Short mmCIF file of C-alpha atoms in Angstrom, two decimals:
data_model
loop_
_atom_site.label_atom_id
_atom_site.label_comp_id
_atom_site.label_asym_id
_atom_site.label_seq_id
_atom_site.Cartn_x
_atom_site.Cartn_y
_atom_site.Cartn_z
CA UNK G 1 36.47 -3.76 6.37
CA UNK G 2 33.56 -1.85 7.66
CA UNK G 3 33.73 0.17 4.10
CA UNK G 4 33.52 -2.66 2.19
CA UNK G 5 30.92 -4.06 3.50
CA UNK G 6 28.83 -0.43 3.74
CA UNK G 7 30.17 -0.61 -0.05
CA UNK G 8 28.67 -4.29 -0.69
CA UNK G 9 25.69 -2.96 1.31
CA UNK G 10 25.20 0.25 -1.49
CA UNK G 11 25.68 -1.95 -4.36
CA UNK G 12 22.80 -4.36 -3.20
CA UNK G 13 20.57 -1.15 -2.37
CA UNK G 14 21.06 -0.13 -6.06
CA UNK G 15 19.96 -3.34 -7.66
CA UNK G 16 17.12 -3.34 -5.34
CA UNK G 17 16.35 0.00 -6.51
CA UNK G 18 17.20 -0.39 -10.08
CA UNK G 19 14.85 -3.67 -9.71
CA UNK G 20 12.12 -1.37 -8.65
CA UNK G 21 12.06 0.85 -11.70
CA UNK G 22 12.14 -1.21 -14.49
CA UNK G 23 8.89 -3.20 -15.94
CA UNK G 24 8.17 -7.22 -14.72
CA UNK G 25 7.39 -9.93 -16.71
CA UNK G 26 4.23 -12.38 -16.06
CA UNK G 27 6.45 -13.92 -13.74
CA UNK G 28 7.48 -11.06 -11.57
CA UNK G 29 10.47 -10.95 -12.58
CA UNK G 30 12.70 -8.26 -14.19
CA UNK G 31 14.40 -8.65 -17.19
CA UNK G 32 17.23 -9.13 -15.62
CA UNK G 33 15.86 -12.16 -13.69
CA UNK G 34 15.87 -10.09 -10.03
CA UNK G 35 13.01 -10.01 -8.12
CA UNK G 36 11.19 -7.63 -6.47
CA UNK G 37 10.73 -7.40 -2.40
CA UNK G 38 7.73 -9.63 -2.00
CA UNK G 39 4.22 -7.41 -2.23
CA UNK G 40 6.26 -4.53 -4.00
CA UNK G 41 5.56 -2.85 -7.41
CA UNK G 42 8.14 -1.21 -10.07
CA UNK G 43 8.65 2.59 -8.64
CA UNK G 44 8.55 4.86 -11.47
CA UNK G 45 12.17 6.53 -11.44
CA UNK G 46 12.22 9.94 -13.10
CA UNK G 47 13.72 9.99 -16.47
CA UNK G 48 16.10 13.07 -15.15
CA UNK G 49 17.11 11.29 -12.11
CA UNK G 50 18.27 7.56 -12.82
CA UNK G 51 19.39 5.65 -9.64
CA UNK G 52 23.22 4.97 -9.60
CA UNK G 53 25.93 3.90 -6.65
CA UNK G 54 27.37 7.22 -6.83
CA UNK G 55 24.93 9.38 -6.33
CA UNK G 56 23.20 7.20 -3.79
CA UNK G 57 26.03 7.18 -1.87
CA UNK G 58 26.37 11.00 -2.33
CA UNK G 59 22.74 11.47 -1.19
CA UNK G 60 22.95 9.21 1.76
CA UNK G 61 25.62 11.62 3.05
CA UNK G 62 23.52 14.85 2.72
CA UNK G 63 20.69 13.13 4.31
CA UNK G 64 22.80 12.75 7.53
CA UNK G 65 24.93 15.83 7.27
CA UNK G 66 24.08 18.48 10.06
CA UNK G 67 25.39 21.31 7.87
CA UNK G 68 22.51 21.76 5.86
CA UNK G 69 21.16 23.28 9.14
CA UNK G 70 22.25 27.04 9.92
CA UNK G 71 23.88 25.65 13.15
CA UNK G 72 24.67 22.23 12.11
CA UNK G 73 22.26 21.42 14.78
CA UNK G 74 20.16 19.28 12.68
CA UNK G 75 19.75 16.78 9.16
CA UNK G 76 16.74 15.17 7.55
CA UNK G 77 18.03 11.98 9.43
CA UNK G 78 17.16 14.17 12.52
CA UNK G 79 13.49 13.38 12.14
CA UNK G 80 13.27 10.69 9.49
CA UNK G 81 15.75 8.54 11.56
CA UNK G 82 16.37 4.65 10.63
CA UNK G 83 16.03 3.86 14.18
CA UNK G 84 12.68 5.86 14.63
CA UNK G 85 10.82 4.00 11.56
CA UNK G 86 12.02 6.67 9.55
CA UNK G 87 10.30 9.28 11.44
CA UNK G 88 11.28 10.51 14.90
CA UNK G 89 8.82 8.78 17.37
CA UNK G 90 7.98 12.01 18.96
CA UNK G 91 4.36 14.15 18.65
CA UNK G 92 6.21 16.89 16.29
CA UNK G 93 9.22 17.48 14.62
CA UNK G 94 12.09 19.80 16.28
CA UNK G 95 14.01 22.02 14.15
CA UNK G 96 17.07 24.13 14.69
CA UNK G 97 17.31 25.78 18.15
CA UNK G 98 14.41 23.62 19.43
CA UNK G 99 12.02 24.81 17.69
CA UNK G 100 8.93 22.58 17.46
CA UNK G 101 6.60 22.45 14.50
CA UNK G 102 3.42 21.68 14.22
CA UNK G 103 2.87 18.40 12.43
CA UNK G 104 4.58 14.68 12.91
CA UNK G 105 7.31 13.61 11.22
CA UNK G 106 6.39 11.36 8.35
CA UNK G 107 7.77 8.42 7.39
CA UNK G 108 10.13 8.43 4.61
CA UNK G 109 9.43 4.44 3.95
CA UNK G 110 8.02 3.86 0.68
CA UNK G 111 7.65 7.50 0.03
CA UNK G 112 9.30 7.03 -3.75
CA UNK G 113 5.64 5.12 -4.48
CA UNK G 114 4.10 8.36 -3.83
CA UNK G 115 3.79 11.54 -6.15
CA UNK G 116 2.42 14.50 -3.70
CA UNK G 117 4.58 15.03 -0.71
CA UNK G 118 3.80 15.94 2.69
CA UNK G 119 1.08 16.20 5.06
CA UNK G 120 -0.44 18.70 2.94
CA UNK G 121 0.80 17.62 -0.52
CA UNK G 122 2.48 20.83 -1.40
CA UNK G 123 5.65 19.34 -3.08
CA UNK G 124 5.50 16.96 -6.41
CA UNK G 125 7.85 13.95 -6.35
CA UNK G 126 10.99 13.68 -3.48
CA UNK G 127 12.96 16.57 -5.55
CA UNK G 128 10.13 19.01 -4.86
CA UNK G 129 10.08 17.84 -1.26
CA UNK G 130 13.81 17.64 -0.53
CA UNK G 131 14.78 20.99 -0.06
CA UNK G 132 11.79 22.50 1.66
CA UNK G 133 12.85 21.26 5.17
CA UNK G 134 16.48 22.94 4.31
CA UNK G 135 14.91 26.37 3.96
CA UNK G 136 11.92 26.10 6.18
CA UNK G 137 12.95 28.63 9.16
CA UNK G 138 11.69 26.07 12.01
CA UNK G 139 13.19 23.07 10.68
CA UNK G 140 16.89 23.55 9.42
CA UNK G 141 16.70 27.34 8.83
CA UNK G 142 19.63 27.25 5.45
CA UNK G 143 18.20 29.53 2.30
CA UNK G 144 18.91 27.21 -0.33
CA UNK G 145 21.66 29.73 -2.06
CA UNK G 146 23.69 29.10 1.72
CA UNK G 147 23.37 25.73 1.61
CA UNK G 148 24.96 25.16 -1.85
CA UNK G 149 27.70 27.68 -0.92
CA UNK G 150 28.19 25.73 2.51
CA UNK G 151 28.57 22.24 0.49
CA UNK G 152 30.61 23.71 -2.15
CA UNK G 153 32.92 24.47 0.11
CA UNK G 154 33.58 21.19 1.45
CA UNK G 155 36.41 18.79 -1.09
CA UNK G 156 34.82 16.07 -0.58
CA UNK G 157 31.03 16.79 -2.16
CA UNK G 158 32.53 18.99 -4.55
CA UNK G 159 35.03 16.12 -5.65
CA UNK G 160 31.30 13.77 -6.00
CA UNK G 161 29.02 16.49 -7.49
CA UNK G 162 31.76 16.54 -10.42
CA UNK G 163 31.72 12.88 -10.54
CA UNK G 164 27.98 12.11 -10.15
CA UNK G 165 26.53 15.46 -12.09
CA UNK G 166 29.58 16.67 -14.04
CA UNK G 167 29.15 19.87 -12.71
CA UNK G 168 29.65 22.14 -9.78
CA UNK G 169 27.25 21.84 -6.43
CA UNK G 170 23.94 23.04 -7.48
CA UNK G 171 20.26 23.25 -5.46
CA UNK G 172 19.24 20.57 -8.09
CA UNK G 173 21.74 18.31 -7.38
CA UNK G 174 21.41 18.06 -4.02
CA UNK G 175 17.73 17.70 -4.29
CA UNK G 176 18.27 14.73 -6.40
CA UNK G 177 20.60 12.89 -4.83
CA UNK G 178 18.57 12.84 -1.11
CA UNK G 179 15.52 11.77 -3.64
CA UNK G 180 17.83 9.30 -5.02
CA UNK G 181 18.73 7.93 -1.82
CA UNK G 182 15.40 8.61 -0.32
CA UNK G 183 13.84 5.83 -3.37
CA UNK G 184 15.99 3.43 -1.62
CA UNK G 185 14.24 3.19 1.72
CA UNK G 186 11.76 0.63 0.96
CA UNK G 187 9.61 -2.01 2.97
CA UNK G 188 8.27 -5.03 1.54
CA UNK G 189 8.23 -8.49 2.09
CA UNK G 190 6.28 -8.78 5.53
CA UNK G 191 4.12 -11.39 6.49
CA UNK G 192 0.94 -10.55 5.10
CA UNK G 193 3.05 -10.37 1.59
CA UNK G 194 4.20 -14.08 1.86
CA UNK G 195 0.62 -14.70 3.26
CA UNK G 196 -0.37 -13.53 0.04
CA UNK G 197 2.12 -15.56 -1.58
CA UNK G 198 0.45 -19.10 -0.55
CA UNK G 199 2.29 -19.19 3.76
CA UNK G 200 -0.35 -20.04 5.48
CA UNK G 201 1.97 -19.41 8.39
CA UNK G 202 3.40 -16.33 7.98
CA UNK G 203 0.32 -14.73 9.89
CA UNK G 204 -1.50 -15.81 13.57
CA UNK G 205 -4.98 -16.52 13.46
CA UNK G 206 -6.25 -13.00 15.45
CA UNK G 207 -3.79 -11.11 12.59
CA UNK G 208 -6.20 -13.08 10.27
CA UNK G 209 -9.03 -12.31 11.53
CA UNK G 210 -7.96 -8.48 11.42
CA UNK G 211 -6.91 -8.82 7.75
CA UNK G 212 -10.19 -9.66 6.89
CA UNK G 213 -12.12 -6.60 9.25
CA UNK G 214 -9.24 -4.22 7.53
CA UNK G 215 -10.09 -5.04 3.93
CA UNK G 216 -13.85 -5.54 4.83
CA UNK G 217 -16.19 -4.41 7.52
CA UNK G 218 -13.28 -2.13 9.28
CA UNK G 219 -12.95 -0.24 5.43
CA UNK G 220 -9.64 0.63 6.30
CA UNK G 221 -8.87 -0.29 2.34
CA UNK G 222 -11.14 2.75 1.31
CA UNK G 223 -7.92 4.34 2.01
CA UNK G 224 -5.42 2.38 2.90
CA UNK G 225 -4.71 0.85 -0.43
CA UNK G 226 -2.15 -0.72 -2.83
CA UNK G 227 1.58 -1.68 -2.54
CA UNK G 228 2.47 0.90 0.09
CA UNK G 229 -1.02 0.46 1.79
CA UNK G 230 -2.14 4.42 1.31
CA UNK G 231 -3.79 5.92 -2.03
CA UNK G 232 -1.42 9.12 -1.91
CA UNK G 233 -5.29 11.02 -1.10
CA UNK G 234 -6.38 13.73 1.26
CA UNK G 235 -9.27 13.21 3.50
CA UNK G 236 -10.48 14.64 6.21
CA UNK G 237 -11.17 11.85 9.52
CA UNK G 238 -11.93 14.81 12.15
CA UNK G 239 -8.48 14.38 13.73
CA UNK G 240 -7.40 18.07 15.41
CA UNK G 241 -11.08 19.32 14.95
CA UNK G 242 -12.51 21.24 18.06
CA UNK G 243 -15.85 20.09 18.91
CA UNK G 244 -17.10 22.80 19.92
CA UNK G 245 -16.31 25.17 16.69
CA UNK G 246 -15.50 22.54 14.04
CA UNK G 247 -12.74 24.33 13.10
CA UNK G 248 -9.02 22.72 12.47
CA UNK G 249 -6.29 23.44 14.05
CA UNK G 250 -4.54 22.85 11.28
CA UNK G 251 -6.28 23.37 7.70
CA UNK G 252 -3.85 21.11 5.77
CA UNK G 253 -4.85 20.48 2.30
CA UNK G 254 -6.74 23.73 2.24
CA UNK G 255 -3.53 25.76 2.28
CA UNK G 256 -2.57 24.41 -1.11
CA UNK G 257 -5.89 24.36 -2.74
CA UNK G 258 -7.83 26.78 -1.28
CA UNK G 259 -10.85 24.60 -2.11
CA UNK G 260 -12.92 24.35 1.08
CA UNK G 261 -13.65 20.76 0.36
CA UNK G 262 -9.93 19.89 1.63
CA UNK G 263 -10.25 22.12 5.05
CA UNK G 264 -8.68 19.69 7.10
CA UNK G 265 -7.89 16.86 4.49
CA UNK G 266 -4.38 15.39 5.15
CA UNK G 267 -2.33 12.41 2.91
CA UNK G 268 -3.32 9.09 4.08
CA UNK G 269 0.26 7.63 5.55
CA UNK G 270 2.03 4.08 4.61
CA UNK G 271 0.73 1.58 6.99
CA UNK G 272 4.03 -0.28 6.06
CA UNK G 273 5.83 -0.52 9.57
CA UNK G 274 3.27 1.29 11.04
CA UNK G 275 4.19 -0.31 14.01
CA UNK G 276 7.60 1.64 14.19
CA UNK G 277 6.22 5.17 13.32
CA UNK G 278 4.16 5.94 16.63
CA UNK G 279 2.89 8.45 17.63
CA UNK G 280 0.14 8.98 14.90
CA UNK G 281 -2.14 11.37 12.95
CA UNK G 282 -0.82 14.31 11.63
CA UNK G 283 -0.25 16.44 14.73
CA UNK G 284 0.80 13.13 16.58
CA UNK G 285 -2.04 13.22 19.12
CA UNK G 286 -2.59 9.37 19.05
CA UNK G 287 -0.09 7.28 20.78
CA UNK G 288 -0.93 4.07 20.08
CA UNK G 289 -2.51 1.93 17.33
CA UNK G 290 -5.63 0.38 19.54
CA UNK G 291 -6.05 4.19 20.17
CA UNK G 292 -6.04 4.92 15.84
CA UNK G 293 -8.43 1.67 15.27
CA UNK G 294 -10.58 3.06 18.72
CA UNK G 295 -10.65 6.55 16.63
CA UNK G 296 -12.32 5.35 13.44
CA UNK G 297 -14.54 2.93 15.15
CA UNK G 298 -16.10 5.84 16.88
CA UNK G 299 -16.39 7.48 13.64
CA UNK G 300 -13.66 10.44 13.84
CA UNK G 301 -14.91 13.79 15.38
CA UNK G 302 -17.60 15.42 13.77
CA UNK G 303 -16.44 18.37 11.03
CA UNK G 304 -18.28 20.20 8.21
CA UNK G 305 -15.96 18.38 5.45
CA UNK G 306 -15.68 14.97 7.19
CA UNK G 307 -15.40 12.03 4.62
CA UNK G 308 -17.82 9.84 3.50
CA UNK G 309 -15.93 7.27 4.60
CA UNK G 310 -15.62 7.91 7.92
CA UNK G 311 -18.46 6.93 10.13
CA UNK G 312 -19.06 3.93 13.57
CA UNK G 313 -17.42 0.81 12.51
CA UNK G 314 -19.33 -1.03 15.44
CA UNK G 315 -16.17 -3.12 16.21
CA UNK G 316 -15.88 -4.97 19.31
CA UNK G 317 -12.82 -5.32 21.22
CA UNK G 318 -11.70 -8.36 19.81
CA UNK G 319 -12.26 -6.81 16.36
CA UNK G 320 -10.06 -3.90 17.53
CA UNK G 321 -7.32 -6.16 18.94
CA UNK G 322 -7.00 -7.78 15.38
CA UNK G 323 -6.94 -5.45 13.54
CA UNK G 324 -4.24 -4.03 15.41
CA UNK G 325 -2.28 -7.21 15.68
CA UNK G 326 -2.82 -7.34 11.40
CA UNK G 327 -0.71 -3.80 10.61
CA UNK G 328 2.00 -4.89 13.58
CA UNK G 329 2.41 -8.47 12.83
CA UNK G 330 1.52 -8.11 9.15
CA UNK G 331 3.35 -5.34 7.94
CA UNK G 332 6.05 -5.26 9.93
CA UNK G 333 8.98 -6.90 7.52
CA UNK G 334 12.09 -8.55 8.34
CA UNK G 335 13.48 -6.73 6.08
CA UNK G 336 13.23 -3.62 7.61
CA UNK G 337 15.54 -1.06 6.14
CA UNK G 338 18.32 -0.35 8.52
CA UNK G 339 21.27 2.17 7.39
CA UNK G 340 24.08 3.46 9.36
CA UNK G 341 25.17 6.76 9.13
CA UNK G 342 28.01 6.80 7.33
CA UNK G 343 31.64 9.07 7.41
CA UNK G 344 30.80 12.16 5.60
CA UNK G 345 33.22 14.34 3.96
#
C-alpha cells in the first residue's frame, strides 16, 4: 500500500511539474485545463531534460542515497532535508567526516525558477549545480568518474538509467535526474497568494500591515521580487564584513567574476518558507527573522561595495514585528512540499 500511494504521490508531482512548464492561457490555465499552485509561474524546463515519472522517481532516489558520498556518510538530502525547509537548519553545512563548510545550506524550494546556482552563482541551471556537492572534497568527497562507477554497480539504477536514458549510468544522467526531481520541490499557494487572489482573510491585519512596509517603505521588493520572491541577483548587504577592515570573510560573487564590484555580493534567497530555513544570511550568522528585518533597518554594515539599496529603513518595532509576521504567516503555504525518503535500490 505504502508504494502505491508514494506511486499516486509521483504521478501528481509530475503533473504539477509538467503544469509548470508549459505556457497559460488568459485564464491561468494550461492547455490541459490544470492549474498552477496559486502565485506560481510556468518554470522553463530544459528542452534536453523533459520532466517524466521515471526519471523523477530515479532522481528522488539519488538525492537521498548516501553512496554518492566516499563513506556513504552523507546525500544532498543531508543538508537540503524536507524536514529542515529544504536546507539543514544549522549555521553551515557538514560534509563527509564532519567537515564543516563555510556557507549555509540553501534552500532547494523553488530553485528550478532560478538560472545561476549557489551562493556565489558559479553553476548555470540545477544540472550545472548537481554534481558539484558530489565532488566538492568537504561536502561528499566522490570524483564524479567514482560516483558513476559506484551507481553502475548497483542493479537497480542501472536497470532505470536504461529505462529512463536508454543508456548506461553516465555523470549527465545523474545530474539530470536530481535536477529533474529537484524542479519538483515547489512552494506556492500561501496566504499572501490567495490574498492576492481576492481572501481578504487569508492574512491578519499586522501581516498586512507588513505586506505593505515589505513592498514599500521596508524596499524589501528591490530584491525580493517575483514568483519565488528573489531576482536570482548578487548584492552586497554588509553581512560577514569586519568593521574594522571592510574586508569579507567570504568574497562570494567575486570568486566567479573577478569584478571587484561583486566583492562580497551573494544571490538574494527565496523568501518562500522563509520561516522554515533559519538560520540566515549566507554564513548563517542570523538566527532569527526579527534579527534579518533588525539588520536592514540598521542599514547592513558598512563595506566599500555596499548596495545602493541598502541603507536605515527607520522602522519602528511594530514595523519590524510585521514585517516579520508577513514572510511567516504569508509565505508559509499549506502546501508545503513534504517527501519521504523512499527504498532505494
Amino acid at each position: 500500500m505504502r508504494r502505491f500511494v508514494s506511486r499516486l504521490s509521483l504521478l501528481a508531482i509530475v503533473a504539477a511539474v509538467s503544469c509548470l512548464a508549459i505556457g497559460l492561457d488568459a485564464t491561468g490555465k494550461d492547455k490541459k485545463g490544470s492549474e498552477l499552485p496559486l502565485g506560481l509561474k510556468a518554470m522553463k524546463i530544459p528542452a534536453d531534460n523533459p520532466q517524466t515519472a521515471a526519471k523523477i522517481e530515479l532522481g528522488k532516489q539519488l538525492y537521498f542515497d548516501k553512496r554518492l558520498s566516499v563513506d556513504n556518510t552523507v546525500s544532498c538530502a543531508s543538508c537540503h532535508d524536507p524536514n529542515k525547509g529544504w536546507s539543514n537548519g544549522e549555521k553551515f553545512a557538514t560534509g563527509v567526516r564532519g567537515q564543516m563548510g563555510g556557507r549555509s545550506a540553501p534552500t532547494i524550494i523553488n530553485s528550478g525558477y532560478v538560472h545561476l546556482q549557489f551562493w556565489d552563482g558559479r553553476a548555470e541551471a540545477l544540472e550545472g549545480q548537481a554534481l558539484g556537492p558530489i565532488a566538492n572534497p568537504i561536502e561528499m568527497d566522490l570524483p564524479i568518474e567514482k560516483a558513476v562507477e559506484k551507481i553502475a554497480a548497483i542493479p537497480g539504477y542501472k536497470k532505470q538509467f536504461k529505462k529512463v536514458f536508454k543508456s548506461a549510468v553516465t555523470s549527465d544522467g545523474i545530474a539530470k535526474a536530481i535536477s529533474a526531481f529537484e524542479r519538483t520541490i515547489v512552494s506556492g499557494n500561501a496566504p499572501y497568494d490567495q490574498f492576492k487572489a481576492g481572501d481578504e482573510n487569508a492574512l491578519s491585519d499586522s501581516a498586512k500591515r507588513g505586506m505593505d512596509l515589505f513592498f514599500n517603505k521596508a524596499k524589501c521588493a528591490a530584491c525580493h521580487k517575483g514568483e519565488s520572491f528573489t531576482d536570482g541577483a548578487f548584492h552586497n548587504i554588509g553581512v560577514g564584513y569586519a568593521e574594522e577592515n571592510g574586508e569579507p570573510a567570504d568574497v562570494g560573487r567575486f570568486a566567479v567574476t573577478n569584478q571587484l564590484g561583486d566583492k562580497g555580493a551573494f544571490k538574494t534567497p527565496t523568501l518562500r518558507e522563509i520561516a522554515k530555513t533559519a538560520p540566515y544570511m549566507h554564513d548563517g550568522s542570523v538566527a532569527t527573522l526579527e534579527e534579518v528585518v533588525k539588520f536592514y533597518n540598521k542599514g547592513g554594515v558598512k563595506s566599500p561595495q555596499l548596495s545602493e539599496d541598502i541603507f536605515p529603513l527607520k522602522l519602528n518595532e511594530q514595523d519590524i514585528q510585521d514585517i516579520v509576521n508577513f514572510m511567516k504567516e504569508g509565505l508559509s503555504s499549506e502546501d508545503y512540499p513534504h517527501v519521504d525518503p523512499p527504498e532505494l535500490p
